PDB file of C-alpha atoms in Angstrom:
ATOM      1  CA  UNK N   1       0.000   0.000   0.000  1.00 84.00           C
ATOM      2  CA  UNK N   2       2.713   2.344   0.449  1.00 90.00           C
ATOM      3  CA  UNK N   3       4.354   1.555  -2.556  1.00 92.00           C
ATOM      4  CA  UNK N   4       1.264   2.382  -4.073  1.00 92.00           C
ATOM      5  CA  UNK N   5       0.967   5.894  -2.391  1.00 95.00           C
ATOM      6  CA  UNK N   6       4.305   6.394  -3.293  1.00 96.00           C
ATOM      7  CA  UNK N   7       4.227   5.966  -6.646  1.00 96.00           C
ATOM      8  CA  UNK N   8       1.119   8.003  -7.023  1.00 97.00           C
ATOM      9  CA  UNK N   9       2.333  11.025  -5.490  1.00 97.00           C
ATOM     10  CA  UNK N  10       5.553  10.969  -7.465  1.00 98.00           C
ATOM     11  CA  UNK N  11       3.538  10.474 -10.526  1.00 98.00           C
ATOM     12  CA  UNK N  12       1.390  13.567  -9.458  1.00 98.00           C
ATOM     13  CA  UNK N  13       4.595  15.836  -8.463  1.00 96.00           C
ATOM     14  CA  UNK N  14       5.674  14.904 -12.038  1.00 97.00           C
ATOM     15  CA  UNK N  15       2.819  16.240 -13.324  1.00 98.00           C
ATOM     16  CA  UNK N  16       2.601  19.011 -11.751  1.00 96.00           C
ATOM     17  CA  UNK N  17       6.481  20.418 -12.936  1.00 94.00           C
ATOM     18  CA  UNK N  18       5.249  18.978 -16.349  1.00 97.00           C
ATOM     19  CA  UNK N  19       1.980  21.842 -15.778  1.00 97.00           C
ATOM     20  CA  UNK N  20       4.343  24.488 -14.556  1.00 95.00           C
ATOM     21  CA  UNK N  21       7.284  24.298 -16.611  1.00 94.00           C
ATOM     22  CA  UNK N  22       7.632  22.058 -19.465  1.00 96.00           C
ATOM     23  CA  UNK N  23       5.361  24.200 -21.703  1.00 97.00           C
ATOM     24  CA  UNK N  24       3.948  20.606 -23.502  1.00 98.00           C
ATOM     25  CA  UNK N  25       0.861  19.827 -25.657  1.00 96.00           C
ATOM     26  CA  UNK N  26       1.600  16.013 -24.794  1.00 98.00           C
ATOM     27  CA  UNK N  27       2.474  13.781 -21.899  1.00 98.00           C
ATOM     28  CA  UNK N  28       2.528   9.736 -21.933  1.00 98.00           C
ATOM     29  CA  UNK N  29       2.515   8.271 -18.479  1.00 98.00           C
ATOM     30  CA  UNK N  30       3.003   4.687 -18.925  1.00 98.00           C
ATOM     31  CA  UNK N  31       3.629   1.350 -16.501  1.00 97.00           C
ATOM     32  CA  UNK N  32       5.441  -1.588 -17.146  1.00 97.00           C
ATOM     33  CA  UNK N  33       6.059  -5.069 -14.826  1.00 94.00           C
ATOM     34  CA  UNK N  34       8.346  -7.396 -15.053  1.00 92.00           C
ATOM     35  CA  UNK N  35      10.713  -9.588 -13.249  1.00 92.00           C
ATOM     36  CA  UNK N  36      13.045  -7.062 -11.938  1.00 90.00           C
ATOM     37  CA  UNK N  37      10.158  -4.593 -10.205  1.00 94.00           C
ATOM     38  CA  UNK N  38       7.550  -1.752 -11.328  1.00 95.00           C
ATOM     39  CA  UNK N  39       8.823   1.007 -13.560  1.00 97.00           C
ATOM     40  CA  UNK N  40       6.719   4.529 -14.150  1.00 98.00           C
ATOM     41  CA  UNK N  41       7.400   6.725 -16.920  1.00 98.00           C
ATOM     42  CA  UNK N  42       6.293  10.396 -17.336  1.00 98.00           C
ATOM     43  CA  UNK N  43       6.834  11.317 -20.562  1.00 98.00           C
ATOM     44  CA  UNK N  44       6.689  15.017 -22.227  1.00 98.00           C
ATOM     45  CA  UNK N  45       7.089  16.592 -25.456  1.00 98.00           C
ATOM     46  CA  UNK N  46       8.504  20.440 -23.730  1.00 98.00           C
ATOM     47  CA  UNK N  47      10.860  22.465 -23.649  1.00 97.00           C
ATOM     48  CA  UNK N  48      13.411  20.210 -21.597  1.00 96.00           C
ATOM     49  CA  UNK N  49      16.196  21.202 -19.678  1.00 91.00           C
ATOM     50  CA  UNK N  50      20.016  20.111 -19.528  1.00 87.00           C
ATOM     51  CA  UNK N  51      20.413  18.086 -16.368  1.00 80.00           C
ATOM     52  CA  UNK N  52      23.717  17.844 -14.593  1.00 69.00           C
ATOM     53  CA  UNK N  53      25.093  14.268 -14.632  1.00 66.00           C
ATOM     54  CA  UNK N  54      22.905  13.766 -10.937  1.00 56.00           C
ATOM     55  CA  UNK N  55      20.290  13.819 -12.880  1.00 57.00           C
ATOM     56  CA  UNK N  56      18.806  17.093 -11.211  1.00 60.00           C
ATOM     57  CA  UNK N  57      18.310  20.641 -12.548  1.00 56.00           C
ATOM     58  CA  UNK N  58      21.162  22.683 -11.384  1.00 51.00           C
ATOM     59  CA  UNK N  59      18.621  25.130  -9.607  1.00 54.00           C
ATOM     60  CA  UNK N  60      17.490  23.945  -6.543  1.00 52.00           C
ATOM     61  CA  UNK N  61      14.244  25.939  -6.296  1.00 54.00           C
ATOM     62  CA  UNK N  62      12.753  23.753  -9.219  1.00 57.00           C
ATOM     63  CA  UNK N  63      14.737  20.704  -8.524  1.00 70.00           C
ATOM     64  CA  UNK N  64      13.232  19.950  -4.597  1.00 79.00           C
ATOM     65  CA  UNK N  65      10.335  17.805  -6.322  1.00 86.00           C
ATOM     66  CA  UNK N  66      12.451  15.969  -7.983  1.00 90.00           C
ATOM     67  CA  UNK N  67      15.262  15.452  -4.860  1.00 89.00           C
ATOM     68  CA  UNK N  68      12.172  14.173  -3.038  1.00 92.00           C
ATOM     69  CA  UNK N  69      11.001  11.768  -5.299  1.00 95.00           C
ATOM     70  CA  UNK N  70      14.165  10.240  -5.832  1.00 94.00           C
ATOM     71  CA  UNK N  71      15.167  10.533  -2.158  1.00 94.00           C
ATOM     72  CA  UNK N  72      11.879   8.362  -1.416  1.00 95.00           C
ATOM     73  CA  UNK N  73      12.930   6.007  -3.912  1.00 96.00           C
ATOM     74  CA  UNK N  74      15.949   5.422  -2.736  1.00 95.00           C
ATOM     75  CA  UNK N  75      14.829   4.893   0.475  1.00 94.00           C
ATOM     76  CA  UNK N  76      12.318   1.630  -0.831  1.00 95.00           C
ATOM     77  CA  UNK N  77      15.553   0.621  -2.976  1.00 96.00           C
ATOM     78  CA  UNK N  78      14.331   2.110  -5.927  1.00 97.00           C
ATOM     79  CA  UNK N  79      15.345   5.431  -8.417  1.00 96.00           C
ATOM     80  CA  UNK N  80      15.009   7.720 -10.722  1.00 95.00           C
ATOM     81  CA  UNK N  81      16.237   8.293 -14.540  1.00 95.00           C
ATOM     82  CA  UNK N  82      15.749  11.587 -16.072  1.00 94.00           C
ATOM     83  CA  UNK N  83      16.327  11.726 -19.851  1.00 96.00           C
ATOM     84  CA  UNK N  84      16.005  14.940 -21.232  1.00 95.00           C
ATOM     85  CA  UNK N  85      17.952  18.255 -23.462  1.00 94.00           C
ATOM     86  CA  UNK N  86      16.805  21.348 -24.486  1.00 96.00           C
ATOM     87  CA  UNK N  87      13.921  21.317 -26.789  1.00 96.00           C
ATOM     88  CA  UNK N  88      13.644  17.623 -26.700  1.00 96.00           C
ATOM     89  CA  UNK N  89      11.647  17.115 -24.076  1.00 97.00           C
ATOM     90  CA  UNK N  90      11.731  15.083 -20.631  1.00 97.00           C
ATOM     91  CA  UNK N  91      11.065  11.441 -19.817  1.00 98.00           C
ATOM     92  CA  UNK N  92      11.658  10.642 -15.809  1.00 97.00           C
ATOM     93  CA  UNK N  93      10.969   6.790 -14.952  1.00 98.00           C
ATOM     94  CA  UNK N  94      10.686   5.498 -11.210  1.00 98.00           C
ATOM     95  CA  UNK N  95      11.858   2.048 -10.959  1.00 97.00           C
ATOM     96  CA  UNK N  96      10.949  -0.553  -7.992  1.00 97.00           C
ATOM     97  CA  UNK N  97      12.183  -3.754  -7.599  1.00 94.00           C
ATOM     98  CA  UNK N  98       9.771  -6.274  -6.737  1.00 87.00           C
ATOM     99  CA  UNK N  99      11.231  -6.721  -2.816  1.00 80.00           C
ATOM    100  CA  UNK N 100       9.659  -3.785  -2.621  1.00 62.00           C
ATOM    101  CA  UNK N 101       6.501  -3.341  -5.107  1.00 54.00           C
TER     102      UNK N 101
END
């Protein structure tokens, strides 16, 4: 059940910074299973940004969200990949392994 909550209200947060910043016409959110855990990916078609090799915006005011989710990851075992360049949009998947999920 946590796992659940989890992943819901990283999904959400990922939404949201998709709402306030991306600037996108289009977002795929899409779940896979399989035998190494749960994976969530929030897909966009924005603007993008270039992210440092942690994997976070360099600015910290727009990059808490994202700390948090991956900090709450972590802390189940799990984590975050961010895949994304200016102009080319963003794509952020939460993996679980299935200890956990």
């Amino acid at each position: 059940k946590e796992i659940n909550i989890l992943l819901f209200n990283a999904v959400r947060e990922l939404l949201i910074n998709v709402a306030k910043h991306a600037k996108a016409d289009n977002v795929k959110i899409s779940l896979q299973s399989n035998q190494a855990g749960v994976s969530v990916s929030v897909e966009d078609n924005g603007i993008g940004f270039n992210a440092p090799k942690t994997g976070l915006p360099a600015s910290k005011s727009n990059s808490f969200g994202l700390f948090s989710i991956k900090e709450r990851l972590h802390y189940v075992g799990g984590n975050l990949e961010i895949k994304t360049a200016p102009g080319k949009g963003t794509r952020i998947t939460l993996r679980i392994p299935h200890t956990q999920a």
